[in-house]
Coordinates of C-alpha atoms in Angstrom, one line a residue:
Chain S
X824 CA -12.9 5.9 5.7
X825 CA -11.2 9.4 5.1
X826 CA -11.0 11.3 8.4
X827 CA -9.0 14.6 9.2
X828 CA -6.4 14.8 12.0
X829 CA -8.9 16.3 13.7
X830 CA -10.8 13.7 13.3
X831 CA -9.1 10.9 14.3
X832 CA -9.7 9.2 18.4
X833 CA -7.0 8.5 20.7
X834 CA -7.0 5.1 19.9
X835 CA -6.6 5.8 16.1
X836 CA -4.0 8.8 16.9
X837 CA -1.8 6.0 18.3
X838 CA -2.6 3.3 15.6
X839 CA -3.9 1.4 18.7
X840 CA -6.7 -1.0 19.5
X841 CA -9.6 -0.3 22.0
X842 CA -8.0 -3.5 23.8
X843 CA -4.3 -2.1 24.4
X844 CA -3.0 -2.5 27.3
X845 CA -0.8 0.3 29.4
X846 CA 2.5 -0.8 27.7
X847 CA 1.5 -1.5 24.2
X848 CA -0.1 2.5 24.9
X849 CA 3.2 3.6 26.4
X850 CA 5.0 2.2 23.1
X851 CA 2.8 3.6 20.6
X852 CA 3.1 7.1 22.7
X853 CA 6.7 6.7 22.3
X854 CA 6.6 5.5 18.5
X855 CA 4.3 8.7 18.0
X856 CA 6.7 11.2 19.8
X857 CA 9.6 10.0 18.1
X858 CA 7.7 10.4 14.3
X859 CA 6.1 14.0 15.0
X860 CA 8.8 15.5 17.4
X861 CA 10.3 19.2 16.1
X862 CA 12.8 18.2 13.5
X863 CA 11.8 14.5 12.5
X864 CA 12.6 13.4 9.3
X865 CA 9.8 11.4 8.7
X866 CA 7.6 14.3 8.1
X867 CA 10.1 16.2 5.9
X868 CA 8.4 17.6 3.1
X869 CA 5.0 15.9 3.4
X870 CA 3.7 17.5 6.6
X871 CA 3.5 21.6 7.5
X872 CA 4.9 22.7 10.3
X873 CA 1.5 23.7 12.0
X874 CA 0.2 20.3 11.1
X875 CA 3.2 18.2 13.1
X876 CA 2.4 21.2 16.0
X877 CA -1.1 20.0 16.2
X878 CA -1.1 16.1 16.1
X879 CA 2.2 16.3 18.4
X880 CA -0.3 18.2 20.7
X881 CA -3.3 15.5 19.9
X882 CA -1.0 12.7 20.8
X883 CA 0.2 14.0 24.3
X884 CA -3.6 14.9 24.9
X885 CA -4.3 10.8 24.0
X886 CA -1.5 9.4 26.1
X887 CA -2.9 11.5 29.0
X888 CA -6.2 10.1 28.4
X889 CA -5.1 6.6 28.0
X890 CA -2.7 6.1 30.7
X891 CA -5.1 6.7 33.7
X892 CA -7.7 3.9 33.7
X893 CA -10.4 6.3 35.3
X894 CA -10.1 8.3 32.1
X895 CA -9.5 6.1 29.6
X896 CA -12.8 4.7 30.7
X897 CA -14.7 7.6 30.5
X898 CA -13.5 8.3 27.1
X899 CA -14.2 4.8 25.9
X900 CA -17.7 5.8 27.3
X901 CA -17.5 8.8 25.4
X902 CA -16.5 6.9 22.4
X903 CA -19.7 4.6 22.5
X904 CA -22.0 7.6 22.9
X905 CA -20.5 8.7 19.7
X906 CA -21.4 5.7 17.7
X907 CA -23.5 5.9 14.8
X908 CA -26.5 3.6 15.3
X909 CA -27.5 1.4 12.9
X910 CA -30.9 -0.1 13.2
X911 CA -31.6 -3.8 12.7
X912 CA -32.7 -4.5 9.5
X913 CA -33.7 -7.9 10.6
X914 CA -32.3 -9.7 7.3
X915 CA -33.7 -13.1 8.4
X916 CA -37.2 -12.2 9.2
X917 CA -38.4 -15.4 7.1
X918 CA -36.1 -18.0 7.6
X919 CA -36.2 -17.5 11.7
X920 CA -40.4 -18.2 11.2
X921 CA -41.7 -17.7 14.5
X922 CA -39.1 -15.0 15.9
X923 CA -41.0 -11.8 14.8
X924 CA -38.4 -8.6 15.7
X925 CA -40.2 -5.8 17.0
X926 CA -38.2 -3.4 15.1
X927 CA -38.1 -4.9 11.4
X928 CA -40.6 -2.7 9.1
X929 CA -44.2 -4.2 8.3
X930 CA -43.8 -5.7 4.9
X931 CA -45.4 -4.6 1.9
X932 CA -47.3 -6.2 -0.6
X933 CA -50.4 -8.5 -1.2
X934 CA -49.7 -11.6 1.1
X935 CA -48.5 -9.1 3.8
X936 CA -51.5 -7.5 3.8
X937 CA -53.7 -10.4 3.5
X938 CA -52.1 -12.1 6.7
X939 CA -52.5 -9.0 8.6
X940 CA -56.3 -8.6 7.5
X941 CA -56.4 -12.8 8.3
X942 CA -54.3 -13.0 11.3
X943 CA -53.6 -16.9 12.5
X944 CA -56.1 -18.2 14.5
X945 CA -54.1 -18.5 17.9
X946 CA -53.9 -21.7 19.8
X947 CA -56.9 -22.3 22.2
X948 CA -55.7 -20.8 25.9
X949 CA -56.8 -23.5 28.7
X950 CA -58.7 -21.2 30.9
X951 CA -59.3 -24.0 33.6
X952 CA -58.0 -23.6 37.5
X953 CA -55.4 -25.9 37.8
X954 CA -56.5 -29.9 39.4
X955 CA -56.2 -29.6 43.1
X956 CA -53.4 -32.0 44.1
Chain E
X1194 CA 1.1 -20.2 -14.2
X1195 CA 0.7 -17.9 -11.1
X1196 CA 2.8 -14.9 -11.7
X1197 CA 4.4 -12.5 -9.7
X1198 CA 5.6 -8.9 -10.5
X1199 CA 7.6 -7.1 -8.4
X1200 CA 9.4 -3.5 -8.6
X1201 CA 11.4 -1.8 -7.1
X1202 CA 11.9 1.9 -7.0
X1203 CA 11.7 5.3 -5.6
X1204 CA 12.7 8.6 -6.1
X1205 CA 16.3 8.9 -5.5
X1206 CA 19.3 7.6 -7.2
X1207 CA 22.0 5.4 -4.5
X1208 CA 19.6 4.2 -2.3
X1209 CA 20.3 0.9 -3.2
X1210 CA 17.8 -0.2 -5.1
X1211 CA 19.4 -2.3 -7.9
X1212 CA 21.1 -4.1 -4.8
X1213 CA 17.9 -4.9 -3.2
X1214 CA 16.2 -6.5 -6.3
X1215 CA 19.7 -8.1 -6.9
X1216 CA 19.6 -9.6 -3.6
X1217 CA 16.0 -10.4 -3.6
X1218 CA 16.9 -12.3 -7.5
X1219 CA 19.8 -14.0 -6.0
X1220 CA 18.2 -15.1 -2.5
X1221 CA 14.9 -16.5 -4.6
X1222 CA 17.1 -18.5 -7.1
X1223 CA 18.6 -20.1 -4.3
X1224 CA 15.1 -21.1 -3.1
X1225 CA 14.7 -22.7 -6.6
X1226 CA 12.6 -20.7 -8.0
X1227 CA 12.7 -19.4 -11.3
X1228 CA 13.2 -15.6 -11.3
X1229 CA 13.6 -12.7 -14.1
X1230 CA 15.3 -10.0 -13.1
X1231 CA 14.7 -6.8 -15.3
X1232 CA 17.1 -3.8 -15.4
X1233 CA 14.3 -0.9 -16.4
X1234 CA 16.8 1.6 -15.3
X1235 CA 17.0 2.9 -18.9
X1236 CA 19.1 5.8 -18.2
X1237 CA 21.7 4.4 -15.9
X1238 CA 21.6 0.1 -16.0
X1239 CA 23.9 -1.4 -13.3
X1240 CA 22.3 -4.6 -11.9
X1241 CA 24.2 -7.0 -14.6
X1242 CA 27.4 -5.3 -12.8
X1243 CA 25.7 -6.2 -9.4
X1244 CA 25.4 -9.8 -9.9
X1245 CA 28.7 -9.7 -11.7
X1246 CA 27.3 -10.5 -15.3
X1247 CA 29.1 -10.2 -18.5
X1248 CA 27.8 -11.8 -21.5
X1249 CA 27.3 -10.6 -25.1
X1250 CA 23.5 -12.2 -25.3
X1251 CA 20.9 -10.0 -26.5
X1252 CA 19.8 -7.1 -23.9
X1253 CA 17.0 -4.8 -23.5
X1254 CA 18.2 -2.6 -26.0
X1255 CA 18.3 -5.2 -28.3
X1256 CA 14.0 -6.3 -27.7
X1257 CA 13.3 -2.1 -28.0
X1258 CA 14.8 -2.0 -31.9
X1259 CA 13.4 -5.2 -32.7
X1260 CA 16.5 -7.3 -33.2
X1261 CA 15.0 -10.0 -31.1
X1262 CA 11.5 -10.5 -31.7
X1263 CA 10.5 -11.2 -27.3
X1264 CA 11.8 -9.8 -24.2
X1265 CA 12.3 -14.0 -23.6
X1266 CA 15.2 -14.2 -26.1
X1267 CA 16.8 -10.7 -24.3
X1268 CA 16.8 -13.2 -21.1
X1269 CA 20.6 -14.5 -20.6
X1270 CA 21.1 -17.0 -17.8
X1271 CA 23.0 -16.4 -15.6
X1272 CA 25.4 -18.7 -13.1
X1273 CA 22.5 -19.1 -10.7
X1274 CA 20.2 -21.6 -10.9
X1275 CA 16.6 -20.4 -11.9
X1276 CA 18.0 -16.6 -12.2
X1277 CA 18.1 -15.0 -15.7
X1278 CA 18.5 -11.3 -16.5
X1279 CA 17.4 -9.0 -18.8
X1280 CA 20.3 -6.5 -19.0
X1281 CA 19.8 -3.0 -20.0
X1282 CA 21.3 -1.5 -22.7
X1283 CA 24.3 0.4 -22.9
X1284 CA 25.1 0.6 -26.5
X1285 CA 22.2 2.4 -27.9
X1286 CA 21.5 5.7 -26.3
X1287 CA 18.1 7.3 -25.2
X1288 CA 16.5 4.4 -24.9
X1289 CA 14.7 5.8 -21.8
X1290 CA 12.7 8.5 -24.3
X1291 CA 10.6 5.2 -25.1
X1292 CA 7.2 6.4 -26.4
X1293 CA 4.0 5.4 -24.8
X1294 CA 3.2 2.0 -27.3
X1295 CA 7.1 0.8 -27.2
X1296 CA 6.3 0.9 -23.1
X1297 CA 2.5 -1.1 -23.4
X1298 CA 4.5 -3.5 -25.8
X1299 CA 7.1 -4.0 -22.9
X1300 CA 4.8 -4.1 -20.5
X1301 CA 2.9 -7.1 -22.2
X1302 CA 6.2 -9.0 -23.1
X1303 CA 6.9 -8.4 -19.1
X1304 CA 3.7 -10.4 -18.2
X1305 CA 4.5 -12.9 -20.8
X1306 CA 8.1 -13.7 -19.8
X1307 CA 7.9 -17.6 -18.9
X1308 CA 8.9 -17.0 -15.5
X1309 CA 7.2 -17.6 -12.2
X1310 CA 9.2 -14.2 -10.7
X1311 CA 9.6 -11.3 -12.4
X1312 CA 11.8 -8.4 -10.5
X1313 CA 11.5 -5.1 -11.7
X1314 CA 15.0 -2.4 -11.2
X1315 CA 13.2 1.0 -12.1
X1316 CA 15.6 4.0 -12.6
X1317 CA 15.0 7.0 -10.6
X1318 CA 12.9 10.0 -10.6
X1319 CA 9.3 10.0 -11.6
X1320 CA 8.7 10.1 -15.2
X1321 CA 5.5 8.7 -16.6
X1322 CA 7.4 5.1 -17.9
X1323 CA 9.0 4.9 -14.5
X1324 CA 5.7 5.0 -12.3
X1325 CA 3.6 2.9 -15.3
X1326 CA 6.4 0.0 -14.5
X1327 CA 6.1 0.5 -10.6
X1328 CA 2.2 0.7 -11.1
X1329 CA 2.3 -2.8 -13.0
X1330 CA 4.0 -4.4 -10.1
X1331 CA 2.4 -6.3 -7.0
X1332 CA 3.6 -4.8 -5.0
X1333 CA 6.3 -2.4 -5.7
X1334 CA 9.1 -1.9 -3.1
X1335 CA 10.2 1.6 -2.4
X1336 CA 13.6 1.8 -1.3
X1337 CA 15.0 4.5 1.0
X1338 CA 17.9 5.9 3.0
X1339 CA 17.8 7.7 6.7
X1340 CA 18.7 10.8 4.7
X1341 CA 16.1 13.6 4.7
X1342 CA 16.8 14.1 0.3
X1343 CA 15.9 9.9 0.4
X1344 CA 12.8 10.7 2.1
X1345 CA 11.8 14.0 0.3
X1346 CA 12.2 12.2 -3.5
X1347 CA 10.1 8.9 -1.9
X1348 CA 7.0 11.1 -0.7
X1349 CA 7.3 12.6 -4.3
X1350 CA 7.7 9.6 -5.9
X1351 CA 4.4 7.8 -3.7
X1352 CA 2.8 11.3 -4.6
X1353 CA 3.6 10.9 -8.4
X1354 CA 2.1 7.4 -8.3
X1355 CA -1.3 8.2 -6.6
X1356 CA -1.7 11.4 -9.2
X1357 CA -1.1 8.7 -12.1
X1358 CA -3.6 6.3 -10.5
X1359 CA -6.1 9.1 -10.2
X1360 CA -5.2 10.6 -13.7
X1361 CA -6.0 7.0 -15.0
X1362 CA -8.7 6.0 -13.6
X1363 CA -10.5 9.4 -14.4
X1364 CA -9.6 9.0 -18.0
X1365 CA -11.1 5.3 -17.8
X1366 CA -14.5 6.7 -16.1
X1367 CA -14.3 9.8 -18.1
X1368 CA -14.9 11.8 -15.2
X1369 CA -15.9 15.4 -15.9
X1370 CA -13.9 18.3 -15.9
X1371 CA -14.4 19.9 -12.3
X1372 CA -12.8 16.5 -10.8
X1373 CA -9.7 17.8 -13.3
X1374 CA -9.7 21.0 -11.8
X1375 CA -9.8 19.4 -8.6
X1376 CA -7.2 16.9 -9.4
X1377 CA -5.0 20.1 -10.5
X1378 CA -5.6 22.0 -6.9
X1379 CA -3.6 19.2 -5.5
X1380 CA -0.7 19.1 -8.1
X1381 CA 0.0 22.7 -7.7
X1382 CA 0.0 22.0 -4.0
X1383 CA -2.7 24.2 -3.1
X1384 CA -5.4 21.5 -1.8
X1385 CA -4.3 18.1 0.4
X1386 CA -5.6 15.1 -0.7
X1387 CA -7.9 15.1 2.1
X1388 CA -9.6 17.6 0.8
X1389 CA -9.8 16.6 -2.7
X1390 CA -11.2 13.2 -1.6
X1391 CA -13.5 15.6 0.7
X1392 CA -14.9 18.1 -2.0
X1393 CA -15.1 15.2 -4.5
X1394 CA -17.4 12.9 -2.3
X1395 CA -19.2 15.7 -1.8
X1396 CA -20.4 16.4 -5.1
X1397 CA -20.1 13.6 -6.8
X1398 CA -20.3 10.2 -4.2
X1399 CA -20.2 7.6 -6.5
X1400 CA -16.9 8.8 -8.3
X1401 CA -15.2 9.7 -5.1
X1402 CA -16.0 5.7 -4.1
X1403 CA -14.8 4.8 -7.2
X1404 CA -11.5 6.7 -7.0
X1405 CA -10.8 6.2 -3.7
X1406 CA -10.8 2.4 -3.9
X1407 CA -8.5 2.9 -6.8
X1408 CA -6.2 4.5 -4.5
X1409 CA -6.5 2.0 -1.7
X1410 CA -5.7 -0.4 -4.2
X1411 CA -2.1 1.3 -4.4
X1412 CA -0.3 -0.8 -1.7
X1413 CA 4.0 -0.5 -1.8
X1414 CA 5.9 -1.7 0.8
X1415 CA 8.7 0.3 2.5
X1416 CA 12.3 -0.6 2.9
X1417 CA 14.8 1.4 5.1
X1418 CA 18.0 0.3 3.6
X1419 CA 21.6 1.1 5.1
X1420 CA 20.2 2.0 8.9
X1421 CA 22.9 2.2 11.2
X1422 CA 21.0 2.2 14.5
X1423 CA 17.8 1.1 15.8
X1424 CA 16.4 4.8 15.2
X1425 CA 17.2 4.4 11.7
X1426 CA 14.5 1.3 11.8
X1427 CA 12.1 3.1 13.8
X1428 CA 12.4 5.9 11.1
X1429 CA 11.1 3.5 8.4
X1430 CA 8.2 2.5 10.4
X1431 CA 7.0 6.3 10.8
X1432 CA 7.7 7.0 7.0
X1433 CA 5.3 4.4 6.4
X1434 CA 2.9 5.7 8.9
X1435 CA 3.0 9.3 7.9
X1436 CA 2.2 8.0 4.1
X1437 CA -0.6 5.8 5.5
X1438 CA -2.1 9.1 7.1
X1439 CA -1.2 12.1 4.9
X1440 CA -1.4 10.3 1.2
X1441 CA -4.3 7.4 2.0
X1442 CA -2.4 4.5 0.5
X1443 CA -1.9 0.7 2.7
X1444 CA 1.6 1.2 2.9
X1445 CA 3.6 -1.5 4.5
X1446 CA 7.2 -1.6 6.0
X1447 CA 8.7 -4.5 4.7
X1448 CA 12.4 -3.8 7.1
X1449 CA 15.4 -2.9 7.0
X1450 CA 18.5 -3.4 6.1
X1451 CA 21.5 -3.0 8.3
X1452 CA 24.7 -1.0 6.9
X1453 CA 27.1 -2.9 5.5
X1454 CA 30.5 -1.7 4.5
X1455 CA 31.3 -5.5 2.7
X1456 CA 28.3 -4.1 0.3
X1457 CA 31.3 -1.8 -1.5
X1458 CA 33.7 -4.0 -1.3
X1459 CA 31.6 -7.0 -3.1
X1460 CA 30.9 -4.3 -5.6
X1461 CA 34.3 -3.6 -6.3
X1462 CA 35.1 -7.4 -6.7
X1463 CA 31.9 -7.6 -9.1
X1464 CA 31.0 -10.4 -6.7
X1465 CA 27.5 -10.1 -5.1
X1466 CA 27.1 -9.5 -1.8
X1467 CA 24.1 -11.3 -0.7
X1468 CA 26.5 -14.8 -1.6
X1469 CA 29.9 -13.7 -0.6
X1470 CA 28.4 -12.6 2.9
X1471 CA 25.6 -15.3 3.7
X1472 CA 25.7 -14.8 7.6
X1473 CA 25.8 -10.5 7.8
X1474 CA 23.2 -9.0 9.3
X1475 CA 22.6 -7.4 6.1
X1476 CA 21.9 -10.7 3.9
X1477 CA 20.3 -12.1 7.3
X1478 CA 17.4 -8.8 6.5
X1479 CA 17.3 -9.2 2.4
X1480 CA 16.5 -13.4 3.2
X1481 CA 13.5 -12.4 5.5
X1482 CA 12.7 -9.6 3.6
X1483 CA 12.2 -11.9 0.3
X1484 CA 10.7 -14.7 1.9
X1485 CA 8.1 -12.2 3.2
X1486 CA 7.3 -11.4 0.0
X1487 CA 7.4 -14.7 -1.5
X1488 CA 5.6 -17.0 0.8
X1489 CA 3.2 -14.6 3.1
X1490 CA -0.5 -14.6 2.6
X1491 CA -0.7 -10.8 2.8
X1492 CA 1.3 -10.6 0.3
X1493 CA 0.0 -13.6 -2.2
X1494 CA -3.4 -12.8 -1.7
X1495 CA -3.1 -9.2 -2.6
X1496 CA -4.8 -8.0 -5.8
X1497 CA -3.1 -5.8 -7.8
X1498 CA -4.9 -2.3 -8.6
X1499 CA -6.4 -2.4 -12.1
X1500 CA -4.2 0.2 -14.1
X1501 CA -5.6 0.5 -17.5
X1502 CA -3.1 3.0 -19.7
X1503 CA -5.2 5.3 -21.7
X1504 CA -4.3 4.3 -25.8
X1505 CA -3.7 7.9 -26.8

């Protein structure tokens, strides 16, 4: 996926997982300074000045967010809200037979149609009070 | 037979990368495996003085005018074990002006050579024949020094590579002209790869797919040679993070190796270094750093990014 500085989350700023904990966070922060501080070499050449300014900037922003529990949670939060949502496509409609899922499309085509026109007969429900024990 | 091509290159001359496929030949050999070492620095060969060779069997220069009919008989053996070298030439002079089907014919007779390893020494700079040799290899090592020039001719050097794999694959697709002028933006600097891959997906999403995966399929590896403190490492970790980021290529850091000031004085003795100094810290990285390459499933499972050369 191709994704602008700008773009990038905390998590991806510090080439971390969702799962870090505080001093895997603390070492990444510190690998991070060390790359985009004023004067490192390992942007020489391949990175303007303005664009080292600005992720520098992102990756303080992300180590404050990520070091305080109370915020990191909220921006996980955040995070989730921000999800794309991909709706089930229910792949195994026919091999799970009885499951029906609410949210698969109807199906199209002849038999579909027939079986909705011809629904199966349901099973007989015993309507009797229950024995008296 | 399962074949493996490495190369090793990047942009600047002296950062040590005839010793590190020297080292990586000799340590290999050792492991008994049957190894090819090919000097493809056609302007400048070294690596037979690296390992110490002298020998008046038939050399690279030798295959390119046809006085031996395969890059097989250009093999000489050499003292150890499975390790055989195809020397460069230094008798007949601009070899390294090689036109395109001299370089296709090399190419093939590398892929045929009857060995298990094959180890690439490219020369330096970024010609066309240089980065076609580096983009045949899987993967291709780019070798580097904690020296900002080092750094500077390696980001042009990955940058050359991912315009050639672009270049080639829009020839193969025939992609139409306003990808070219695209594809031109970003030579002349004026537009960031980003923003090529942006503006391309854009108009066109099923080329953009198509040359994106090509570049993904780019994968070097990184390796930091002659650190001389821990920073030195950590500075080959964020070369290979800023090129992950900026230029979209899987770029891994293979390690470093430690500075070494036996390195010259093997040189000197035309003894190499990697056997006279078995237990430095420096031989200690090349051994893991081979063995990495060798023997790990990241790296034998990765497939190589299909490079077609254009016939014209």
């Amino acid at each position: 996926m191709i994704k602008r500085v700008e773009d990038w989350n905390y998590y991806e700023l510090l080439n971390l997982e969702r799962t870090a904990s505080q001093d895997e966070i603390w070492e990444s922060y510190q690998g991070a300074l060390a790359t985009y501080q004023p004067g490192s070499l390992a942007v020489y050449s391949l990175v303007t000045e303005e664009e080292r300014a600005l992720i520098l900037k992102r990756i303080q922003e992300a180590f404050q967010t990520l070091r305080d529990p109370k915020t990191r949670k909220d921006y996980d939060l955040a995070l989730l809200k921000r999800a794309p949502y991909y709706a089930p496509k229910a792949a195994f409609r026919k091999s799970i037979g009885k499951m029906e899922i609410d949210e698969a499309p109807p199906k199209k085509g002849r038999w579909s149609w027939l079986k909705r026109v011809f629904p199966r007969r349901k099973a007989a429900v015993d309507l009797r009070p229950p024995e008296d024990q | 037979m399962d074949k493996r091509i490495w190369a090793v290159g990047g942009g600047k001359g002296g950062t040590g990368k005839s010793f590190v496929a020297a080292s990586l030949g000799l340590h290999l050999a050792s492991l008994d495996r049957d190894i090819v070492l090919v000097d493809l620095d056609l302007g400048a060969p070294n690596l037979h003085t690296l390992l110490g060779v002298k020998s008046s069997h038939p050399d690279l220069g030798d295959f390119l005018t046809g006085r031996v009919a395969s890059l097989e008989e250009a093999a000489s053996p050499t003292p150890w074990g499975g390790l055989r070298i195809v020397r460069g030439t230094e008798n007949i002079l601009f070899v390294a002006n090689m036109n395109h089907y001299r370089k296709l014919r090399l190419l093939r007779q590398i892929r045929q050579l009857r060995a298990r390893n094959v180890i690439l020494d490219l020369g330096t700079g970024s010609a066309y024949n240089t980065l076609d040799f580096f983009l045949s290899a899987n993967p291709g090592v780019v070798v580097i020094t904690p020296e900002p020039t080092a750094i500077e001719n390696a980001y042009l050097f990955l940058k050359s590579c991912i315009m050639r794999v672009l270049k080639l694959y829009m020839d193969h697709y025939k992609i139409p002209d306003l990808h070219r002028k695209m594809l031109d933006q970003i030579e002349k600097n004026s537009q960031s790869l980003y923003a090529f891959f942006r503006s391309l997906i854009d108009s066109d999403r099923s080329y953009g797919t198509i040359l994106y995966r090509a570049l993904r399929g780019f994968r070097p590896c990184l390796v930091m040679n002659r650190c001389r403190d821990e920073r030195d490492v950590l500075l080959g970790r964020s070369v290979a993070d800023v090129a992950r980021r900026y230029l979209l290529i899987d770029m891994k850091y293979l390690g470093s190796v430690p500075n070494d000031d036996q390195v010259q004085a093997s040189l000197r003795g035309l003894r190499p270094f990697v056997l006279e100094h078995r237990d430095s810290a420096a031989a200690r990285a090349i051994r893991q750093m081979s063995e990495e390459l060798a023997y790990s499933i990241e790296f034998t499972q990765r497939t190589p990014a299909e490079i077609r050369l254009p016939d014209t």
